[in-house]
mmCIF file of C-alpha atoms in Angstrom:
data_model
loop_
_atom_site.group_PDB
_atom_site.id
_atom_site.type_symbol
_atom_site.label_atom_id
_atom_site.label_comp_id
_atom_site.label_asym_id
_atom_site.label_seq_id
_atom_site.Cartn_x
_atom_site.Cartn_y
_atom_site.Cartn_z
ATOM 1 C CA MET A 1 40.126 -43.786 -34.853
ATOM 2 C CA LYS A 2 36.863 -43.176 -33.446
ATOM 3 C CA THR A 3 35.932 -39.749 -32.292
ATOM 4 C CA SER A 4 34.553 -39.491 -28.909
ATOM 5 C CA VAL A 5 31.014 -37.547 -28.662
ATOM 6 C CA VAL A 6 30.896 -35.531 -25.399
ATOM 7 C CA LYS A 7 27.337 -34.880 -24.291
ATOM 8 C CA LEU A 8 26.656 -31.699 -22.320
ATOM 9 C CA LEU A 9 24.294 -32.244 -19.539
ATOM 10 C CA ALA A 10 22.075 -29.457 -18.759
ATOM 11 C CA PRO A 11 22.866 -28.001 -15.103
ATOM 12 C CA ALA A 12 20.563 -28.808 -12.487
ATOM 13 C CA ILE A 13 19.349 -25.811 -11.068
ATOM 14 C CA VAL A 14 17.905 -26.326 -7.804
ATOM 15 C CA LEU A 15 15.429 -23.651 -6.117
ATOM 16 C CA LEU A 16 15.872 -23.547 -2.228
ATOM 17 C CA SER A 17 13.921 -20.383 -0.954
ATOM 18 C CA PRO A 18 10.818 -20.162 -1.001
ATOM 19 C CA ALA A 19 10.338 -23.774 -0.684
ATOM 20 C CA PRO A 20 7.478 -25.329 -2.740
ATOM 21 C CA GLU A 21 4.209 -24.558 -1.466
ATOM 22 C CA GLU A 22 5.819 -22.382 1.250
ATOM 23 C CA THR A 23 3.741 -19.488 2.970
ATOM 24 C CA VAL A 24 5.662 -16.329 3.042
ATOM 25 C CA SER A 25 5.239 -13.606 5.358
ATOM 26 C CA LEU A 26 6.145 -9.920 4.100
ATOM 27 C CA TRP A 27 5.589 -8.468 7.771
ATOM 28 C CA SER A 28 8.344 -7.909 10.107
ATOM 29 C CA ASP A 29 8.141 -9.212 13.338
ATOM 30 C CA PHE A 30 7.712 -5.643 14.879
ATOM 31 C CA GLN A 31 4.500 -5.491 12.554
ATOM 32 C CA ARG A 32 3.398 -8.814 13.469
ATOM 33 C CA ASP A 33 3.831 -8.434 17.292
ATOM 34 C CA PHE A 34 1.871 -5.006 16.854
ATOM 35 C CA ALA A 35 -0.871 -6.533 15.120
ATOM 36 C CA GLN A 36 -1.177 -9.426 17.428
ATOM 37 C CA LYS A 37 -1.339 -7.003 20.571
ATOM 38 C CA GLU A 38 -3.253 -4.200 18.507
ATOM 39 C CA VAL A 39 -6.394 -3.105 20.656
ATOM 40 C CA ALA A 40 -8.476 -1.488 17.944
ATOM 41 C CA ARG A 41 -10.680 -4.121 17.007
ATOM 42 C CA GLN A 42 -13.180 -2.773 19.331
ATOM 43 C CA ARG A 43 -13.983 0.766 20.249
ATOM 44 C CA ALA A 44 -11.281 1.859 22.730
ATOM 45 C CA PRO A 45 -12.318 4.366 25.561
ATOM 46 C CA ARG A 46 -11.717 7.742 24.786
ATOM 47 C CA LYS A 47 -8.487 9.582 25.774
ATOM 48 C CA ASP A 48 -8.353 13.149 25.827
ATOM 49 C CA VAL A 49 -5.007 13.143 23.812
ATOM 50 C CA PHE A 50 -4.666 16.141 20.909
ATOM 51 C CA ILE A 51 -2.595 15.168 17.746
ATOM 52 C CA ASP A 52 -1.210 18.276 16.571
ATOM 53 C CA TYR A 53 -0.788 17.120 12.933
ATOM 54 C CA LEU A 54 0.982 20.016 11.286
ATOM 55 C CA ASN A 55 3.832 19.794 13.804
ATOM 56 C CA LEU A 56 4.827 16.141 13.987
ATOM 57 C CA THR A 57 8.087 14.784 15.622
ATOM 58 C CA PRO A 58 9.287 11.889 13.597
ATOM 59 C CA SER A 59 11.318 9.210 15.400
ATOM 60 C CA LYS A 60 14.305 7.710 13.796
ATOM 61 C CA ILE A 61 13.230 4.176 13.874
ATOM 62 C CA ASP A 62 10.955 3.246 11.105
ATOM 63 C CA HIS A 63 8.907 0.236 11.433
ATOM 64 C CA SER A 64 6.633 0.342 8.265
ATOM 65 C CA ILE A 65 9.114 -1.080 6.203
ATOM 66 C CA PRO A 66 8.001 -4.803 4.922
ATOM 67 C CA GLU A 67 10.260 -7.784 4.702
ATOM 68 C CA PRO A 68 11.320 -8.904 1.332
ATOM 69 C CA VAL A 69 10.653 -12.339 -0.222
ATOM 70 C CA VAL A 70 14.388 -14.026 -0.113
ATOM 71 C CA PHE A 71 15.007 -16.224 -3.332
ATOM 72 C CA LYS A 72 17.675 -18.470 -3.191
ATOM 73 C CA TRP A 73 18.753 -21.130 -5.723
ATOM 74 C CA SER A 74 22.096 -23.421 -6.507
ATOM 75 C CA GLY A 75 23.425 -25.333 -9.474
ATOM 76 C CA ALA A 76 23.434 -22.393 -11.841
ATOM 77 C CA PRO A 77 26.377 -22.129 -14.584
ATOM 78 C CA ALA A 78 29.404 -20.439 -12.817
ATOM 79 C CA LYS A 79 29.175 -17.825 -15.805
ATOM 80 C CA GLY A 80 26.311 -15.884 -16.821
ATOM 81 C CA ARG A 81 23.571 -13.974 -15.490
ATOM 82 C CA ARG A 82 20.882 -15.313 -13.752
ATOM 83 C CA VAL A 83 17.190 -14.105 -14.590
ATOM 84 C CA LEU A 84 14.812 -14.514 -11.729
ATOM 85 C CA GLU A 85 11.314 -14.802 -13.241
ATOM 86 C CA ILE A 86 8.404 -14.467 -10.714
ATOM 87 C CA ALA A 87 4.677 -14.603 -12.241
ATOM 88 C CA GLU A 88 1.528 -14.033 -10.475
ATOM 89 C CA GLY A 89 -0.703 -16.983 -10.414
ATOM 90 C CA LYS A 90 -0.961 -20.654 -9.314
ATOM 91 C CA GLU A 91 0.145 -22.388 -12.511
ATOM 92 C CA PRO A 92 2.987 -20.768 -14.725
ATOM 93 C CA GLU A 93 1.052 -21.182 -18.113
ATOM 94 C CA ASN A 94 -1.814 -19.181 -16.691
ATOM 95 C CA ALA A 95 0.209 -16.682 -14.958
ATOM 96 C CA ARG A 96 0.192 -12.953 -15.292
ATOM 97 C CA ASN A 97 2.321 -10.144 -14.410
ATOM 98 C CA VAL A 98 5.604 -11.659 -14.755
ATOM 99 C CA ILE A 99 8.177 -9.443 -13.237
ATOM 100 C CA ARG A 100 12.000 -10.330 -14.087
ATOM 101 C CA HIS A 101 15.155 -9.329 -12.313
ATOM 102 C CA GLU A 102 18.622 -10.154 -13.254
ATOM 103 C CA THR A 103 21.699 -10.796 -11.006
ATOM 104 C CA GLU A 104 25.076 -12.333 -10.758
ATOM 105 C CA LYS A 105 24.344 -13.996 -7.251
ATOM 106 C CA ASP A 106 22.418 -17.101 -6.223
ATOM 107 C CA GLU A 107 20.324 -14.878 -3.880
ATOM 108 C CA PHE A 108 17.846 -11.961 -4.622
ATOM 109 C CA LEU A 109 15.786 -9.958 -2.384
ATOM 110 C CA VAL A 110 12.247 -8.890 -3.756
ATOM 111 C CA TYR A 111 9.866 -6.420 -2.029
ATOM 112 C CA ASN A 112 6.315 -5.540 -2.809
ATOM 113 C CA LEU A 113 4.658 -8.622 -3.859
ATOM 114 C CA LYS A 114 0.838 -8.894 -3.466
ATOM 115 C CA ALA A 115 -0.413 -10.698 -0.213
ATOM 116 C CA ALA A 116 -2.930 -13.495 -0.112
ATOM 117 C CA THR A 117 -1.383 -14.393 -3.659
ATOM 118 C CA PHE A 118 0.079 -17.164 -5.294
ATOM 119 C CA TYR A 119 3.348 -16.842 -7.134
ATOM 120 C CA CYS A 120 5.251 -18.987 -9.601
ATOM 121 C CA TRP A 121 9.251 -18.820 -9.947
ATOM 122 C CA ARG A 122 12.229 -20.074 -11.782
ATOM 123 C CA ILE A 123 15.727 -19.196 -12.619
ATOM 124 C CA VAL A 124 17.151 -18.994 -16.219
ATOM 125 C CA CYS A 125 20.722 -18.873 -16.703
ATOM 126 C CA GLY A 126 23.019 -19.572 -20.143
ATOM 127 C CA GLY A 127 20.063 -20.869 -22.067
ATOM 128 C CA PHE A 128 19.104 -23.513 -19.087
ATOM 129 C CA SER A 129 16.164 -22.859 -16.814
ATOM 130 C CA SER A 130 15.137 -24.466 -13.477
ATOM 131 C CA ALA A 131 11.498 -26.100 -12.986
ATOM 132 C CA TRP A 132 9.121 -23.773 -11.583
ATOM 133 C CA SER A 133 8.217 -23.635 -7.888
ATOM 134 C CA ARG A 134 5.479 -22.021 -6.392
ATOM 135 C CA PHE A 135 4.644 -20.115 -3.286
ATOM 136 C CA PHE A 136 2.060 -17.924 -1.301
ATOM 137 C CA VAL A 137 2.155 -15.216 0.120
ATOM 138 C CA ALA A 138 0.329 -14.700 3.823
ATOM 139 C CA ASP A 139 -2.886 -13.095 3.696
ATOM 140 C CA GLU A 140 -1.630 -10.338 6.003
ATOM 141 C CA PHE A 141 -2.867 -6.921 6.021
ATOM 142 C CA PRO A 142 -2.315 -4.125 5.903
ATOM 143 C CA ARG A 143 0.062 -4.742 2.866
ATOM 144 C CA TRP A 144 3.360 -2.674 3.515
ATOM 145 C CA ILE A 145 5.508 -1.248 0.778
ATOM 146 C CA ASN A 146 8.847 -0.251 0.600
ATOM 147 C CA VAL A 147 9.569 2.920 -1.160
ATOM 148 C CA PRO A 148 12.881 4.235 0.058
ATOM 149 C CA GLY A 149 12.933 7.441 1.587
ATOM 150 C CA ALA A 150 9.192 7.533 2.392
ATOM 151 C CA THR A 151 7.432 6.050 5.319
ATOM 152 C CA ASN A 152 4.124 4.733 6.070
ATOM 153 C CA VAL A 153 3.365 3.217 2.695
ATOM 154 C CA ARG A 154 0.507 0.955 2.559
ATOM 155 C CA ASP A 155 -1.734 -0.216 -0.267
ATOM 156 C CA LEU A 156 -5.482 0.287 0.464
ATOM 157 C CA GLY A 157 -6.751 -3.124 -1.015
ATOM 158 C CA GLY A 158 -6.393 -6.694 0.320
ATOM 159 C CA TYR A 159 -8.979 -6.194 3.179
ATOM 160 C CA LYS A 160 -12.378 -8.262 2.721
ATOM 161 C CA THR A 161 -15.703 -6.392 2.508
ATOM 162 C CA LYS A 162 -18.519 -7.425 4.841
ATOM 163 C CA SER A 163 -20.215 -9.220 1.799
ATOM 164 C CA GLY A 164 -16.744 -11.325 1.358
ATOM 165 C CA ALA A 165 -15.462 -9.548 -1.643
ATOM 166 C CA ARG A 166 -11.853 -8.435 -1.688
ATOM 167 C CA VAL A 167 -10.568 -4.810 -2.357
ATOM 168 C CA ARG A 168 -8.336 -4.918 -5.247
ATOM 169 C CA GLN A 169 -4.431 -4.484 -4.322
ATOM 170 C CA GLY A 170 -2.329 -2.257 -6.380
ATOM 171 C CA MET A 171 -4.980 0.417 -7.134
ATOM 172 C CA ILE A 172 -4.571 2.995 -4.213
ATOM 173 C CA TYR A 173 -1.496 3.651 -1.874
ATOM 174 C CA ARG A 174 -1.188 5.790 0.905
ATOM 175 C CA GLY A 175 2.340 7.085 2.546
ATOM 176 C CA SER A 176 4.044 10.022 3.471
ATOM 177 C CA GLU A 177 5.138 12.931 1.325
ATOM 178 C CA PHE A 178 8.462 12.956 -1.056
ATOM 179 C CA ASP A 179 10.005 16.149 -0.286
ATOM 180 C CA ARG A 180 10.229 18.516 2.850
ATOM 181 C CA HIS A 181 10.226 16.342 5.934
ATOM 182 C CA GLN A 182 10.599 13.165 3.967
ATOM 183 C CA ILE A 183 13.022 13.056 0.959
ATOM 184 C CA ILE A 184 12.139 10.073 -1.608
ATOM 185 C CA LYS A 185 15.409 8.349 -2.671
ATOM 186 C CA PRO A 186 16.111 7.753 -6.528
ATOM 187 C CA SER A 187 15.559 3.982 -5.928
ATOM 188 C CA GLY A 188 12.042 4.740 -4.365
ATOM 189 C CA LYS A 189 11.126 6.763 -7.198
ATOM 190 C CA GLN A 190 11.735 3.664 -9.701
ATOM 191 C CA VAL A 191 9.536 2.013 -7.246
ATOM 192 C CA LEU A 192 6.937 4.007 -8.213
ATOM 193 C CA TYR A 193 7.443 4.288 -11.920
ATOM 194 C CA ARG A 194 8.403 0.663 -12.544
ATOM 195 C CA ASP A 195 6.857 -1.491 -9.890
ATOM 196 C CA ILE A 196 3.737 0.284 -8.971
ATOM 197 C CA LYS A 197 3.334 2.172 -12.340
ATOM 198 C CA LEU A 198 1.872 4.985 -10.539
ATOM 199 C CA LYS A 199 -0.620 7.451 -12.585
ATOM 200 C CA THR A 200 -1.691 9.955 -10.086
ATOM 201 C CA ASP A 201 0.216 11.604 -7.110
ATOM 202 C CA LEU A 202 -2.775 13.017 -4.815
ATOM 203 C CA ASP A 203 -1.111 15.604 -2.672
ATOM 204 C CA LEU A 204 -3.339 16.374 0.243
ATOM 205 C CA ARG A 205 -1.424 19.242 1.702
ATOM 206 C CA GLY A 206 -2.162 22.974 1.733
ATOM 207 C CA GLY A 207 -1.031 26.345 2.804
ATOM 208 C CA THR A 208 2.606 26.542 3.194
ATOM 209 C CA GLU A 209 3.410 23.133 2.579
ATOM 210 C CA VAL A 210 2.519 23.682 -1.123
ATOM 211 C CA PRO A 211 3.917 27.436 -1.747
ATOM 212 C CA PRO A 212 3.323 29.267 -5.149
ATOM 213 C CA GLY A 213 5.229 27.817 -7.804
ATOM 214 C CA TYR A 214 5.678 24.449 -6.123
ATOM 215 C CA LYS A 215 7.108 21.741 -8.679
ATOM 216 C CA PRO A 216 6.031 18.255 -8.057
ATOM 217 C CA THR A 217 9.043 15.879 -6.846
ATOM 218 C CA LEU A 218 7.929 12.833 -9.433
ATOM 219 C CA ASP A 219 8.320 13.559 -13.470
ATOM 220 C CA PRO A 220 5.149 15.085 -14.398
ATOM 221 C CA ALA A 221 5.603 13.212 -17.879
ATOM 222 C CA LYS A 222 5.194 10.103 -15.944
ATOM 223 C CA VAL A 223 2.634 11.089 -12.882
ATOM 224 C CA GLN A 224 0.112 13.623 -12.996
ATOM 225 C CA TRP A 225 -0.042 15.865 -9.466
ATOM 226 C CA VAL A 226 -3.278 16.532 -8.072
ATOM 227 C CA ASN A 227 -3.557 18.921 -5.256
ATOM 228 C CA ILE A 228 -6.501 18.773 -2.983
ATOM 229 C CA ALA A 229 -5.727 20.365 0.197
ATOM 230 C CA ILE A 230 -7.798 18.602 3.181
ATOM 231 C CA ARG A 231 -8.009 18.718 6.858
ATOM 232 C CA PRO A 232 -8.496 15.877 9.227
ATOM 233 C CA TYR A 233 -11.075 14.126 11.964
ATOM 234 C CA ASP A 234 -13.793 16.350 12.815
ATOM 235 C CA MET A 235 -12.605 19.336 11.170
ATOM 236 C CA ILE A 236 -13.864 17.825 7.977
ATOM 237 C CA PHE A 237 -17.599 18.532 9.199
ATOM 238 C CA CYS A 238 -17.970 21.900 7.210
ATOM 239 C CA GLU A 239 -19.050 22.988 3.560
ATOM 240 C CA GLU A 240 -15.417 23.818 2.576
ATOM 241 C CA GLN A 241 -13.962 20.391 3.541
ATOM 242 C CA ALA A 242 -16.798 18.136 2.365
ATOM 243 C CA LYS A 243 -16.419 19.893 -1.138
ATOM 244 C CA GLN A 244 -12.910 18.830 -0.826
ATOM 245 C CA TYR A 245 -13.187 15.458 -0.064
ATOM 246 C CA ALA A 246 -15.898 14.760 -2.711
ATOM 247 C CA LYS A 247 -13.059 16.066 -5.378
ATOM 248 C CA ILE A 248 -11.083 13.482 -4.293
ATOM 249 C CA LEU A 249 -13.962 11.021 -4.768
ATOM 250 C CA LYS A 250 -14.359 12.308 -8.235
ATOM 251 C CA LEU A 251 -10.862 11.831 -9.064
ATOM 252 C CA LEU A 252 -11.137 8.258 -7.768
ATOM 253 C CA ALA A 253 -14.297 7.511 -9.701
ATOM 254 C CA ASP A 254 -12.223 7.652 -12.771
ATOM 255 C CA GLU A 255 -10.435 4.552 -13.711
ATOM 256 C CA LYS A 256 -7.905 6.088 -15.912
ATOM 257 C CA ASN A 257 -6.412 7.611 -12.919
ATOM 258 C CA TYR A 258 -5.113 4.614 -11.202
ATOM 259 C CA PRO A 259 -2.814 3.511 -9.641
ATOM 260 C CA VAL A 260 -3.369 6.673 -7.099
ATOM 261 C CA TYR A 261 -0.996 7.561 -4.387
ATOM 262 C CA PHE A 262 -2.076 9.808 -1.715
ATOM 263 C CA HIS A 263 -0.200 11.344 1.067
ATOM 264 C CA CYS A 264 -0.128 14.493 3.224
ATOM 265 C CA TRP A 265 2.918 14.804 5.559
ATOM 266 C CA GLY A 266 3.038 11.553 6.657
ATOM 267 C CA SER A 267 -0.584 9.923 6.005
ATOM 268 C CA ALA A 268 -1.147 9.568 9.642
ATOM 269 C CA ASP A 269 -3.953 12.091 10.077
ATOM 270 C CA ARG A 270 -5.313 13.676 6.880
ATOM 271 C CA GLY A 271 -4.193 10.510 4.668
ATOM 272 C CA GLY A 272 -5.772 8.517 7.811
ATOM 273 C CA THR A 273 -8.912 10.385 7.808
ATOM 274 C CA LEU A 274 -9.199 9.812 3.849
ATOM 275 C CA ALA A 275 -8.657 6.233 4.421
ATOM 276 C CA VAL A 276 -11.220 5.651 6.879
ATOM 277 C CA LEU A 277 -13.918 7.458 4.524
ATOM 278 C CA LEU A 278 -12.592 5.146 1.337
ATOM 279 C CA GLU A 279 -12.546 2.083 3.618
ATOM 280 C CA ALA A 280 -15.950 2.695 4.982
ATOM 281 C CA LEU A 281 -17.378 3.388 1.341
ATOM 282 C CA LEU A 282 -15.955 0.012 0.028
ATOM 283 C CA GLY A 283 -17.752 -2.011 3.058
ATOM 284 C CA ILE A 284 -14.728 -2.908 5.105
ATOM 285 C CA PRO A 285 -15.475 -4.002 8.358
ATOM 286 C CA GLU A 286 -15.031 -1.320 10.961
ATOM 287 C CA SER A 287 -12.562 -3.331 13.059
ATOM 288 C CA ASP A 288 -10.410 -3.476 9.860
ATOM 289 C CA ILE A 289 -11.066 0.173 9.710
ATOM 290 C CA LEU A 290 -9.824 0.794 13.112
ATOM 291 C CA ALA A 291 -6.887 -1.370 13.153
ATOM 292 C CA ASP A 292 -5.716 0.144 9.726
ATOM 293 C CA TYR A 293 -5.815 3.738 11.393
ATOM 294 C CA GLU A 294 -3.535 2.427 14.535
ATOM 295 C CA PHE A 295 -1.082 0.782 12.430
ATOM 296 C CA THR A 296 0.213 4.398 11.638
ATOM 297 C CA THR A 297 1.981 3.524 15.055
ATOM 298 C CA CYS A 298 4.601 1.503 13.064
ATOM 299 C CA SER A 299 5.676 4.350 11.129
ATOM 300 C CA ILE A 300 7.979 7.202 12.440
ATOM 301 C CA PHE A 301 5.087 9.190 13.384
ATOM 302 C CA ALA A 302 4.280 8.487 16.653
ATOM 303 C CA GLU A 303 1.473 6.492 18.190
ATOM 304 C CA ARG A 304 -2.005 6.791 16.812
ATOM 305 C CA ARG A 305 -4.963 5.222 18.557
ATOM 306 C CA VAL A 306 -8.805 5.012 17.910
ATOM 307 C CA GLY A 307 -9.544 6.258 21.523
ATOM 308 C CA PHE A 308 -7.792 9.709 21.054
ATOM 309 C CA LYS A 309 -10.069 12.289 21.104
ATOM 310 C CA GLN A 310 -10.055 13.601 17.232
ATOM 311 C CA PHE A 311 -10.542 10.279 16.044
ATOM 312 C CA ASP A 312 -12.993 9.413 18.542
ATOM 313 C CA THR A 313 -15.127 12.444 17.491
ATOM 314 C CA LEU A 314 -14.692 11.673 13.732
ATOM 315 C CA LEU A 315 -16.441 8.395 14.370
ATOM 316 C CA GLU A 316 -18.990 9.976 16.521
ATOM 317 C CA LYS A 317 -19.887 12.524 13.800
ATOM 318 C CA LEU A 318 -20.080 9.923 11.040
ATOM 319 C CA TYR A 319 -22.140 7.574 12.695
ATOM 320 C CA ALA A 320 -24.678 10.579 13.553
ATOM 321 C CA LEU A 321 -25.287 10.288 9.631
ATOM 322 C CA SER A 322 -26.126 6.872 9.538
ATOM 323 C CA PRO A 323 -25.719 3.675 11.933
ATOM 324 C CA ASP A 324 -24.162 2.077 8.943
ATOM 325 C CA LEU A 325 -20.473 3.186 8.115
ATOM 326 C CA ALA A 326 -20.691 2.835 4.477
ATOM 327 C CA GLU A 327 -23.646 4.901 4.032
ATOM 328 C CA ALA A 328 -22.397 7.250 6.512
ATOM 329 C CA ALA A 329 -19.116 7.936 4.603
ATOM 330 C CA ALA A 330 -21.236 7.934 1.096
ATOM 331 C CA LEU A 331 -23.771 10.837 2.764
ATOM 332 C CA TYR A 332 -20.933 12.996 3.885
ATOM 333 C CA LEU A 333 -19.320 12.903 0.485
ATOM 334 C CA ILE A 334 -22.672 13.368 -1.381
ATOM 335 C CA SER A 335 -23.109 16.668 1.259
ATOM 336 C CA GLY A 336 -19.761 17.667 -0.477
ATOM 337 C CA GLY A 337 -21.260 17.312 -4.174
ATOM 338 C CA ALA A 338 -20.296 13.634 -4.961
ATOM 339 C CA THR A 339 -23.131 11.575 -6.731
ATOM 340 C CA ARG A 340 -23.928 7.895 -5.935
ATOM 341 C CA GLU A 341 -23.089 7.286 -9.663
ATOM 342 C CA GLU A 342 -19.691 8.118 -8.751
ATOM 343 C CA ILE A 343 -19.559 6.281 -5.399
ATOM 344 C CA GLU A 344 -21.033 3.114 -7.014
ATOM 345 C CA SER A 345 -17.855 3.963 -9.941
ATOM 346 C CA PHE A 346 -15.281 3.860 -7.217
ATOM 347 C CA ARG A 347 -16.591 0.547 -5.607
ATOM 348 C CA ARG A 348 -16.334 -1.171 -9.403
ATOM 349 C CA ILE A 349 -13.036 -0.015 -9.680
ATOM 350 C CA MET A 350 -11.926 -1.050 -6.379
ATOM 351 C CA ILE A 351 -13.481 -4.619 -5.484
ATOM 352 C CA GLU A 352 -12.728 -7.350 -7.351
ATOM 353 C CA LYS A 353 -15.290 -9.395 -9.518
#
């Protein structure tokens, strides 16, 4: 009697979404609509609007949350956990920064991938794997970051400088505080620890916001807390404030402190002013710097416009230092004690080779 041999066939795992070579946007419809209508590509007429940055009135709707990349597939074995592998790069054999997620479903949402970046992905299940597929994340900036419990979280990187170089993503983030008015969720902490791999929590708050004996929200064994209190807008033009901003530059001139997350209450005004100086130092075009400031309007902290009195005065006083915004930012920081060497170190760290 002959014994029949049953040959087991590998399941055909089919990758559905993102489609091969698809360009995926991380912006929400609100963010995209705001970007299309945003007016800060040129200096706006001045409006005598005063921003009380220590008495913000948050709204209930937060439009600063990005869209996830939706991964879908079919044909995986009925039993067994699916492992979603996502690798940064054009080809899987040359890919880097592999991300792995386990799920029992045939769909998974992934937040916070880099913009203007190719990714390869596949599904591994029950000893079988799909072929690799590739997609591209749209070249849209700012790169919004989803940190549950926080708002207005953005990567400072991704923009191109006036020379055509790109500012590195994943190095400096700006966003809201983690306690008091905004309470970070446990899942938000995991984003900072696991995904961002945060090294430094740069707290820009002062006074009663950071009382004596203050204990930082993030685990000090994982993230160092550094408190450098600053003021925003034209209030920075005094010796005491210049020294504080120079301290920040000294921190950012040391690569061991990265990645860095800086925040005040909402990263709208104090954080927004610091972002202007850092972006100017890096040689990001004025139009992108102005637009980045206005994107705070997508968060819960009300409208921000470059024509508002305080912001307009900030730019006037910077341009009084030099007609070149990068040099103006450098001269301001040097007045507080920063050195040219520290400025160049910051640029080397932040600008892609």
